[in-house]
Tab-separated table of C-alpha atoms in Angstrom:
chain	number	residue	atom	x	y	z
S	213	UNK	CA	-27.762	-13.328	-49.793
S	214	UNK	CA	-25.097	-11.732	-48.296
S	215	UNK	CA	-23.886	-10.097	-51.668
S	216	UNK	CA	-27.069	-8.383	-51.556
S	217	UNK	CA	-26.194	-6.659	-48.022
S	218	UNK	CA	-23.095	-5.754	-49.184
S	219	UNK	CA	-24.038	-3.989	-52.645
S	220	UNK	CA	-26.415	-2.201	-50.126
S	221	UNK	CA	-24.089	-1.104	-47.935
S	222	UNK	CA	-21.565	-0.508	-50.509
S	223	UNK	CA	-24.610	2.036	-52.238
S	224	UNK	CA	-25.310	3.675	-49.021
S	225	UNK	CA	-21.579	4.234	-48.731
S	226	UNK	CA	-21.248	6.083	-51.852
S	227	UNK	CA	-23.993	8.280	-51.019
S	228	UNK	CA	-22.679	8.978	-47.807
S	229	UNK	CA	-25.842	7.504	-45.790
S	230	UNK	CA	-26.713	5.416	-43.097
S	231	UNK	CA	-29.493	2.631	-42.575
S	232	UNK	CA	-31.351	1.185	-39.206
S	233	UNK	CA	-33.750	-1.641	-39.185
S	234	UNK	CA	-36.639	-2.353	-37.010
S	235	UNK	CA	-37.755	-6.489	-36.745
S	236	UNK	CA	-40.644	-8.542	-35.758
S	237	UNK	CA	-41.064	-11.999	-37.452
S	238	UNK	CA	-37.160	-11.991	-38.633
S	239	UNK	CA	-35.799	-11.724	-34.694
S	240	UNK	CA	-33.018	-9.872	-35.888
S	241	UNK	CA	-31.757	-11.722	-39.287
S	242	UNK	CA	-31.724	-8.330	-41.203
S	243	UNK	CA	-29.187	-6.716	-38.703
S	244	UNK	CA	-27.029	-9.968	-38.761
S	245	UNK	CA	-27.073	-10.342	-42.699
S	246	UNK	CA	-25.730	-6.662	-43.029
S	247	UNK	CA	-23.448	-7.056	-40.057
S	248	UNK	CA	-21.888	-10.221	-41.698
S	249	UNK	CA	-21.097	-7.957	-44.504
S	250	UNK	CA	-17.170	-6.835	-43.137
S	251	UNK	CA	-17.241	-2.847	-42.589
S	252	UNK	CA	-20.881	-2.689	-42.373
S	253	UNK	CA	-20.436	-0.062	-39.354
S	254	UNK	CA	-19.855	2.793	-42.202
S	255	UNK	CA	-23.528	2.684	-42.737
S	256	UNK	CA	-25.409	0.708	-40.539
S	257	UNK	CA	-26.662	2.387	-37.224
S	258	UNK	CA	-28.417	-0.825	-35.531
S	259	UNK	CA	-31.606	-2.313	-35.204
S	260	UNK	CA	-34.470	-2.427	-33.155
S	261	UNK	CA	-36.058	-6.261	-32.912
S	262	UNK	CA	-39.356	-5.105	-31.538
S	263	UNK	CA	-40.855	-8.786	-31.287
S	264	UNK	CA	-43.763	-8.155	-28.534
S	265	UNK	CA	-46.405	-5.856	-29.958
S	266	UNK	CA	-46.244	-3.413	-27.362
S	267	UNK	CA	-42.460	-2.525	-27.987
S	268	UNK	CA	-43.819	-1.473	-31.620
S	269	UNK	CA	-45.192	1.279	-29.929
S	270	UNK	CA	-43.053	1.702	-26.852
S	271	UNK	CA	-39.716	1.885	-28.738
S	272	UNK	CA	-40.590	2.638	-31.989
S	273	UNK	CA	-43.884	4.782	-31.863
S	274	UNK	CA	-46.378	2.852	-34.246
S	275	UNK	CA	-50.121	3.964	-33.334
S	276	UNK	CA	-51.178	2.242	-30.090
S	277	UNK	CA	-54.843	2.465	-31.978
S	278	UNK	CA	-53.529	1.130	-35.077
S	279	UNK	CA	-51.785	-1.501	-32.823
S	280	UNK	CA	-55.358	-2.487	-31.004
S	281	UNK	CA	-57.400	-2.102	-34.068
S	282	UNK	CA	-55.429	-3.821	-37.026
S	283	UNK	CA	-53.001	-6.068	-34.894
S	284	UNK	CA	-49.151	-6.030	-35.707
S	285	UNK	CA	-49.100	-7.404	-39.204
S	286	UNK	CA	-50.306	-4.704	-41.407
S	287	UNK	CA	-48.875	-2.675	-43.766
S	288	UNK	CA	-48.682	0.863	-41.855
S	289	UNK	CA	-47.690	-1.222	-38.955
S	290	UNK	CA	-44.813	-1.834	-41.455
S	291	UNK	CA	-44.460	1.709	-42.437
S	292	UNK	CA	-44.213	3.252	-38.947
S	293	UNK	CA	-41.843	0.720	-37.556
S	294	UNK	CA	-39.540	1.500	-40.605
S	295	UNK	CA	-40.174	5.440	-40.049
S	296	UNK	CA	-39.535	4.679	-36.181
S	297	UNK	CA	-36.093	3.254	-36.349
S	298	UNK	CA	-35.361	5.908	-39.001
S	299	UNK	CA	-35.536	8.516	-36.272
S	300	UNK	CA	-34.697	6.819	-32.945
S	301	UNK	CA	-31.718	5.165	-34.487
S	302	UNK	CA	-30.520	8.759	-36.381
S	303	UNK	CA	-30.482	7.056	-39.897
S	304	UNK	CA	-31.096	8.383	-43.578
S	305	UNK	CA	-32.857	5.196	-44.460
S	306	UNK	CA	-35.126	2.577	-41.977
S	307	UNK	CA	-36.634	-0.844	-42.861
S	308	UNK	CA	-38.987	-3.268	-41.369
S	309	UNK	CA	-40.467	-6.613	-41.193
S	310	UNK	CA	-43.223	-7.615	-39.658
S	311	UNK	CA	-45.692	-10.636	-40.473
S	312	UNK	CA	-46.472	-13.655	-39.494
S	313	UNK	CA	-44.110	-16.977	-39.491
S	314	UNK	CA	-45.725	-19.660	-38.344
S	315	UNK	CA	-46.886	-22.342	-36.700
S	316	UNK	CA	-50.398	-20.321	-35.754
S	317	UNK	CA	-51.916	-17.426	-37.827
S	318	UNK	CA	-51.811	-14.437	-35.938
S	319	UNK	CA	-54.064	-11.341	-35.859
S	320	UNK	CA	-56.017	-12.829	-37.999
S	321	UNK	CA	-53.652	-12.798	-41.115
S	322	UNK	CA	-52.618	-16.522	-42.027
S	323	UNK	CA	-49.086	-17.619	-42.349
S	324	UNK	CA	-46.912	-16.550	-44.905
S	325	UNK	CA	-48.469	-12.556	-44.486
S	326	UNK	CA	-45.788	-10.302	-44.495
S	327	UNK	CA	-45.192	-6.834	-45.399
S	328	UNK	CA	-41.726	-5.245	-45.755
S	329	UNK	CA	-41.089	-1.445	-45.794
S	330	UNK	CA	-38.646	1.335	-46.743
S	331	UNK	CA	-38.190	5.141	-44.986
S	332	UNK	CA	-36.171	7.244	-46.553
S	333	UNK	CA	-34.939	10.751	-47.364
S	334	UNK	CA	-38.362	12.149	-49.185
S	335	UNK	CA	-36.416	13.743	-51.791
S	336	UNK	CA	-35.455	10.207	-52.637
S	337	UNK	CA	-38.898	8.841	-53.469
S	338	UNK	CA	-41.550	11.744	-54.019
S	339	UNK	CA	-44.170	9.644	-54.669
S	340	UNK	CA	-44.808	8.618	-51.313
S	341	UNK	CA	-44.707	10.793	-48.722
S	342	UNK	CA	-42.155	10.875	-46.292
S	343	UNK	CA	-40.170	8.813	-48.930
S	344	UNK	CA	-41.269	5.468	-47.727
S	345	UNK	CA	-42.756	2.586	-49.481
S	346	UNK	CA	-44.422	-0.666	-48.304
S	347	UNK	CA	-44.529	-4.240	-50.156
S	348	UNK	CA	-47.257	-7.231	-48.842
S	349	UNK	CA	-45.591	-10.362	-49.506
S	350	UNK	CA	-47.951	-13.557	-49.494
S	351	UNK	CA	-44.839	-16.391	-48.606
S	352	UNK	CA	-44.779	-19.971	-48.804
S	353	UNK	CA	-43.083	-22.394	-46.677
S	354	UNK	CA	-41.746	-23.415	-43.434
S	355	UNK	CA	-40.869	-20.710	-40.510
S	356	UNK	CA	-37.460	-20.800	-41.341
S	357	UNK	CA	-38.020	-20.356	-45.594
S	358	UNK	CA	-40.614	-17.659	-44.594
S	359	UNK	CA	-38.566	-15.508	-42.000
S	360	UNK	CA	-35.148	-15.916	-44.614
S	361	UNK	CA	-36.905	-14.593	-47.347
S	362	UNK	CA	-38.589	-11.617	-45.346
S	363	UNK	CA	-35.040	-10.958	-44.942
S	364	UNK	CA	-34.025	-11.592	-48.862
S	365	UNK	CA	-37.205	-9.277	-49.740
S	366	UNK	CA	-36.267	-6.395	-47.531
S	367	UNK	CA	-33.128	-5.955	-48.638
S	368	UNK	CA	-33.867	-6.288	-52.090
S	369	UNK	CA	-36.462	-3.723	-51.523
S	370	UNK	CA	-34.039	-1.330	-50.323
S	371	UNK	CA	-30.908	-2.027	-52.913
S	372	UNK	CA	-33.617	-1.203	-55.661
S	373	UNK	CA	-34.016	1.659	-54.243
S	374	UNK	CA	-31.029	3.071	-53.978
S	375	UNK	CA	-29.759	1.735	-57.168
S	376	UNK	CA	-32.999	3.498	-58.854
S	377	UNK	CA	-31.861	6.731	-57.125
S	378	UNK	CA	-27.968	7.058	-58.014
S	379	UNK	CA	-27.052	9.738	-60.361
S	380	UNK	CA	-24.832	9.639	-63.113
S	381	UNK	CA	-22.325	11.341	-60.879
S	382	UNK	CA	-22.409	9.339	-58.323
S	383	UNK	CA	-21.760	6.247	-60.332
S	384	UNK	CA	-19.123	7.772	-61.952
S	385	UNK	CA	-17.269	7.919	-58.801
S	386	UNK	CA	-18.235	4.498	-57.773
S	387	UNK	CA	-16.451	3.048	-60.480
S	388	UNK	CA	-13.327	5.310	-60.291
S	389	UNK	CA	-13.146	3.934	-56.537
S	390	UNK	CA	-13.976	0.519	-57.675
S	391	UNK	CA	-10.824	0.854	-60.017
S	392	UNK	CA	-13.050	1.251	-63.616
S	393	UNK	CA	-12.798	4.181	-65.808
């Protein structure tokens, strides 16, 4: 997995642009998967693992009504953590996991729920506003399979995006600094 981390970082590098991630269910596997990658501090700001509900909110400003209402493990629970981290961390892109692992369901979503989401510049992706994007994920297996592909899916999320947004330009001068012609 860790090749996908580093062809993110190595896209956000290129463009010059700099990702944060907010956790729940992963406990902080996202930020160690990029920060295994070896000069992942040219892009990556830092994370937020915002486990309890409450720090949602506290540290990364989801609704507190969404929060009561819906529970943590919904998909603009997803959204705002992602645009959260986006601005407290100062980064061009933000993503997010939140869901539910296991044992127990939890707000009444069973196990296996997870949603995954993207923030970033709106230019980027003018279909959604504010540039973001969310994914549910319905997962299968134990805590451990569930939380490692929350991780896998996140990060996939985000290298198809940037991939998708590259310019011609921009890949040209990839490949001259990747030695091609």
């Amino acid at each position: 997995m860790s090749s996908t981390a580093a062809e993110v970082l190595r896209l956000l590098r290129v463009r010059g642009e700099t990702l944060a991630v907010a956790e729940s269910l992963t406990g902080g596997l996202v930020a160690a998967e990029i920060t295994a990658v070896p000069g992942a501090s040219k892009a990556f700001r830092g994370s937020v693992t915002a486990y309890a509900t409450e720090l949602k909110h506290q540290l990364l400003g989801v609704d507190a009504t969404l929060l009561a209402e819906r529970g943590a493990v919904d998909p603009q629970v997803a959204a705002q953590m992602a645009v959260g981290v986006r601005k407290a961390l100062g980064a061009d892109w933000g993503i997010a996991t939140t869901g539910v692992a296991g044992p127990e369901p939890q707000d009444g979503q069973p196990v296996g729920t997870v949603f995954v989401a993207i923030e970033g510049p709106s230019e980027a992706s003018p279909y959604a506003a504010g540039g973001g994007k969310v994914i549910p994920l319905r997962l299968n297996g134990d805590r451990a399979e569930i939380r490692m592909e929350s991780v896998r899916s996140v990060l996939v999320l985000l290298l198809k995006e940037l991939a998708g947004e590259q310019t011609g330009n921009e890949r040209a001068q990839d490949t001259e600094q990747n030695g091609g012609f």
